[in-house]
């Protein structure tokens, strides 16, 4: 009972309590038959697939124990699926308990990411090309901490003339990526947008 949050919180010695209500707990399962195919000996086979899909929705509240005030309300939904397949026979049953457990774990992770700071590391690679030797040189500079010199090389590559459209797009992408790594986000956005714009021109020309 959420109205008892202050009393329960003091009893447990905590400052915040999380309350949750399941809004949807749904499991669906479907089976499909693949197209018949022949093996090397000419024998015909068919692959059958069973797919289980579990959807879990919940409303989670964070309540301040001292005041009883609701700090945040989050409506969250997660869906997990599991697939089993077999040739010329029925697939194994779906492990519904594991599927449900995965949904609960994902729901908890999603909630924590909504209410608490977290760090996420993403690795992005520079686009290299034979026509852009400056990229390899710049990356070598970055690895030894010489960021200003490396950035200058990437700036120089954007000013090269007579480059093919796709290569020109790479120059602005690489410069934008380097600026992201250096925390120069506004400049990075401008250069990434240039790369996208050039890329769109390339796609339109191609089609």
GROMACS .gro file of C-alpha atoms in nm:
model
  207
    1UNK     CA    1   0.000   0.000   0.000
    2UNK     CA    2   0.165   0.323  -0.117
    3UNK     CA    3   0.009   0.524   0.167
    4UNK     CA    4   0.220   0.325   0.412
    5UNK     CA    5   0.546   0.425   0.240
    6UNK     CA    6   0.669   0.655   0.522
    7UNK     CA    7   0.614   0.392   0.793
    8UNK     CA    8   0.762   0.108   0.588
    9UNK     CA    9   1.060   0.322   0.483
   10UNK     CA   10   1.147   0.414   0.840
   11UNK     CA   11   1.113   0.053   0.945
   12UNK     CA   12   1.354  -0.059   0.671
   13UNK     CA   13   1.586   0.239   0.714
   14UNK     CA   14   1.557   0.360   0.354
   15UNK     CA   15   1.480   0.701   0.207
   16UNK     CA   16   1.306   0.595  -0.114
   17UNK     CA   17   1.072   0.309  -0.204
   18UNK     CA   18   0.976   0.173  -0.545
   19UNK     CA   19   0.621   0.055  -0.604
   20UNK     CA   20   0.510  -0.123  -0.919
   21UNK     CA   21   0.196  -0.253  -1.085
   22UNK     CA   22   0.186  -0.491  -1.379
   23UNK     CA   23  -0.037  -0.354  -1.655
   24UNK     CA   24   0.026  -0.626  -1.913
   25UNK     CA   25   0.166  -0.976  -1.883
   26UNK     CA   26   0.111  -1.140  -2.219
   27UNK     CA   27   0.262  -1.444  -2.386
   28UNK     CA   28   0.208  -1.537  -2.749
   29UNK     CA   29   0.342  -1.825  -2.949
   30UNK     CA   30   0.338  -1.899  -3.319
   31UNK     CA   31   0.478  -2.167  -3.546
   32UNK     CA   32   0.588  -2.147  -3.906
   33UNK     CA   33   0.693  -2.395  -4.172
   34UNK     CA   34   0.985  -2.318  -4.399
   35UNK     CA   35   0.997  -2.393  -4.769
   36UNK     CA   36   1.084  -2.755  -4.845
   37UNK     CA   37   1.441  -2.807  -4.963
   38UNK     CA   38   1.651  -3.098  -5.081
   39UNK     CA   39   1.981  -3.215  -4.940
   40UNK     CA   40   2.277  -3.336  -5.146
   41UNK     CA   41   2.123  -3.681  -5.174
   42UNK     CA   42   1.797  -3.543  -5.308
   43UNK     CA   43   1.596  -3.606  -4.991
   44UNK     CA   44   1.336  -3.342  -4.915
   45UNK     CA   45   1.332  -3.167  -4.576
   46UNK     CA   46   1.147  -2.887  -4.404
   47UNK     CA   47   1.253  -2.660  -4.121
   48UNK     CA   48   0.984  -2.582  -3.863
   49UNK     CA   49   1.012  -2.286  -3.627
   50UNK     CA   50   0.837  -2.206  -3.300
   51UNK     CA   51   0.857  -1.849  -3.165
   52UNK     CA   52   0.752  -1.737  -2.818
   53UNK     CA   53   0.695  -1.367  -2.750
   54UNK     CA   54   0.648  -1.230  -2.399
   55UNK     CA   55   0.540  -0.871  -2.335
   56UNK     CA   56   0.555  -0.714  -1.991
   57UNK     CA   57   0.423  -0.365  -1.910
   58UNK     CA   58   0.441  -0.200  -1.569
   59UNK     CA   59   0.387   0.132  -1.398
   60UNK     CA   60   0.667   0.203  -1.152
   61UNK     CA   61   0.668   0.480  -0.893
   62UNK     CA   62   0.950   0.624  -0.686
   63UNK     CA   63   0.821   0.754  -0.350
   64UNK     CA   64   1.004   0.974  -0.098
   65UNK     CA   65   0.974   0.806   0.242
   66UNK     CA   66   0.982   1.124   0.452
   67UNK     CA   67   0.717   1.318   0.261
   68UNK     CA   68   0.527   1.039   0.088
   69UNK     CA   69   0.567   1.244  -0.233
   70UNK     CA   70   0.579   1.064  -0.568
   71UNK     CA   71   0.917   1.156  -0.719
   72UNK     CA   72   0.857   0.998  -1.059
   73UNK     CA   73   0.620   0.769  -1.243
   74UNK     CA   74   0.740   0.558  -1.534
   75UNK     CA   75   0.524   0.349  -1.769
   76UNK     CA   76   0.753   0.089  -1.922
   77UNK     CA   77   0.710  -0.195  -2.171
   78UNK     CA   78   0.956  -0.464  -2.274
   79UNK     CA   79   0.922  -0.751  -2.519
   80UNK     CA   80   1.147  -1.054  -2.539
   81UNK     CA   81   1.130  -1.346  -2.779
   82UNK     CA   82   1.278  -1.692  -2.800
   83UNK     CA   83   1.296  -1.912  -3.107
   84UNK     CA   84   1.332  -2.288  -3.147
   85UNK     CA   85   1.366  -2.467  -3.479
   86UNK     CA   86   1.394  -2.826  -3.595
   87UNK     CA   87   1.413  -3.011  -3.925
   88UNK     CA   88   1.134  -3.256  -4.015
   89UNK     CA   89   0.988  -3.250  -3.664
   90UNK     CA   90   0.820  -3.024  -3.410
   91UNK     CA   91   1.054  -2.770  -3.246
   92UNK     CA   92   1.130  -2.796  -2.874
   93UNK     CA   93   0.894  -2.608  -2.640
   94UNK     CA   94   0.975  -2.248  -2.552
   95UNK     CA   95   1.116  -2.199  -2.203
   96UNK     CA   96   0.850  -1.956  -2.084
   97UNK     CA   97   1.001  -1.920  -1.736
   98UNK     CA   98   1.332  -1.799  -1.880
   99UNK     CA   99   1.153  -1.567  -2.122
  100UNK     CA  100   0.954  -1.414  -1.836
  101UNK     CA  101   1.268  -1.375  -1.624
  102UNK     CA  102   1.442  -1.195  -1.912
  103UNK     CA  103   1.147  -0.955  -1.937
  104UNK     CA  104   1.158  -0.878  -1.566
  105UNK     CA  105   1.534  -0.816  -1.578
  106UNK     CA  106   1.500  -0.590  -1.883
  107UNK     CA  107   1.216  -0.398  -1.718
  108UNK     CA  108   1.428  -0.338  -1.408
  109UNK     CA  109   1.727  -0.225  -1.615
  110UNK     CA  110   1.508   0.009  -1.816
  111UNK     CA  111   1.366   0.164  -1.498
  112UNK     CA  112   1.710   0.216  -1.342
  113UNK     CA  113   1.829   0.390  -1.658
  114UNK     CA  114   1.530   0.624  -1.635
  115UNK     CA  115   1.594   0.733  -1.277
  116UNK     CA  116   1.969   0.707  -1.224
  117UNK     CA  117   2.275   0.838  -1.410
  118UNK     CA  118   2.470   0.579  -1.604
  119UNK     CA  119   2.761   0.565  -1.841
  120UNK     CA  120   2.744   0.399  -2.177
  121UNK     CA  121   3.054   0.345  -2.388
  122UNK     CA  122   3.016   0.339  -2.765
  123UNK     CA  123   3.302   0.266  -3.003
  124UNK     CA  124   3.292   0.428  -3.347
  125UNK     CA  125   3.549   0.378  -3.622
  126UNK     CA  126   3.695   0.633  -3.861
  127UNK     CA  127   3.624   0.581  -4.231
  128UNK     CA  128   3.949   0.511  -4.415
  129UNK     CA  129   4.019   0.527  -4.788
  130UNK     CA  130   4.319   0.510  -5.019
  131UNK     CA  131   4.240   0.865  -5.127
  132UNK     CA  132   4.251   0.983  -4.764
  133UNK     CA  133   4.594   0.901  -4.621
  134UNK     CA  134   4.538   1.184  -4.372
  135UNK     CA  135   4.294   0.965  -4.179
  136UNK     CA  136   4.551   0.701  -4.085
  137UNK     CA  137   4.799   0.975  -3.998
  138UNK     CA  138   4.540   1.151  -3.780
  139UNK     CA  139   4.448   0.831  -3.596
  140UNK     CA  140   4.817   0.768  -3.528
  141UNK     CA  141   4.838   1.121  -3.384
  142UNK     CA  142   4.533   1.063  -3.165
  143UNK     CA  143   4.684   0.746  -3.020
  144UNK     CA  144   4.984   0.937  -2.887
  145UNK     CA  145   4.772   1.226  -2.759
  146UNK     CA  146   4.852   1.474  -3.036
  147UNK     CA  147   4.490   1.574  -3.092
  148UNK     CA  148   4.548   1.928  -3.232
  149UNK     CA  149   4.777   1.797  -3.507
  150UNK     CA  150   4.542   1.509  -3.584
  151UNK     CA  151   4.241   1.741  -3.603
  152UNK     CA  152   4.431   1.969  -3.841
  153UNK     CA  153   4.494   1.675  -4.074
  154UNK     CA  154   4.122   1.589  -4.079
  155UNK     CA  155   4.033   1.954  -4.143
  156UNK     CA  156   4.277   1.950  -4.434
  157UNK     CA  157   4.110   1.641  -4.583
  158UNK     CA  158   3.772   1.821  -4.600
  159UNK     CA  159   3.928   2.087  -4.821
  160UNK     CA  160   4.062   1.843  -5.079
  161UNK     CA  161   3.919   1.893  -5.428
  162UNK     CA  162   3.820   1.645  -5.699
  163UNK     CA  163   3.712   1.380  -5.448
  164UNK     CA  164   3.427   1.143  -5.526
  165UNK     CA  165   3.104   1.218  -5.344
  166UNK     CA  166   3.124   0.917  -5.109
  167UNK     CA  167   3.484   0.998  -5.018
  168UNK     CA  168   3.398   1.364  -4.957
  169UNK     CA  169   3.124   1.252  -4.717
  170UNK     CA  170   3.382   1.044  -4.527
  171UNK     CA  171   3.601   1.351  -4.469
  172UNK     CA  172   3.323   1.537  -4.285
  173UNK     CA  173   3.216   1.225  -4.098
  174UNK     CA  174   3.572   1.167  -3.972
  175UNK     CA  175   3.610   1.527  -3.865
  176UNK     CA  176   3.274   1.519  -3.685
  177UNK     CA  177   3.364   1.193  -3.511
  178UNK     CA  178   3.693   1.335  -3.388
  179UNK     CA  179   3.512   1.644  -3.259
  180UNK     CA  180   3.270   1.421  -3.067
  181UNK     CA  181   3.565   1.250  -2.898
  182UNK     CA  182   3.698   1.593  -2.802
  183UNK     CA  183   3.364   1.714  -2.666
  184UNK     CA  184   3.310   1.974  -2.941
  185UNK     CA  185   2.952   1.864  -2.998
  186UNK     CA  186   2.812   2.167  -3.181
  187UNK     CA  187   3.088   2.158  -3.444
  188UNK     CA  188   3.054   1.781  -3.463
  189UNK     CA  189   2.682   1.800  -3.539
  190UNK     CA  190   2.743   2.046  -3.823
  191UNK     CA  191   3.002   1.820  -3.985
  192UNK     CA  192   2.801   1.502  -3.939
  193UNK     CA  193   2.505   1.680  -4.102
  194UNK     CA  194   2.728   1.776  -4.395
  195UNK     CA  195   2.831   1.412  -4.432
  196UNK     CA  196   2.465   1.302  -4.428
  197UNK     CA  197   2.369   1.569  -4.680
  198UNK     CA  198   2.642   1.461  -4.919
  199UNK     CA  199   2.543   1.098  -4.863
  200UNK     CA  200   2.182   1.178  -4.958
  201UNK     CA  201   2.299   1.337  -5.281
  202UNK     CA  202   2.494   1.018  -5.350
  203UNK     CA  203   2.188   0.798  -5.285
  204UNK     CA  204   1.964   1.010  -5.510
  205UNK     CA  205   2.224   1.000  -5.786
  206UNK     CA  206   2.262   0.623  -5.748
  207UNK     CA  207   1.892   0.545  -5.771
   0.00000   0.00000   0.00000
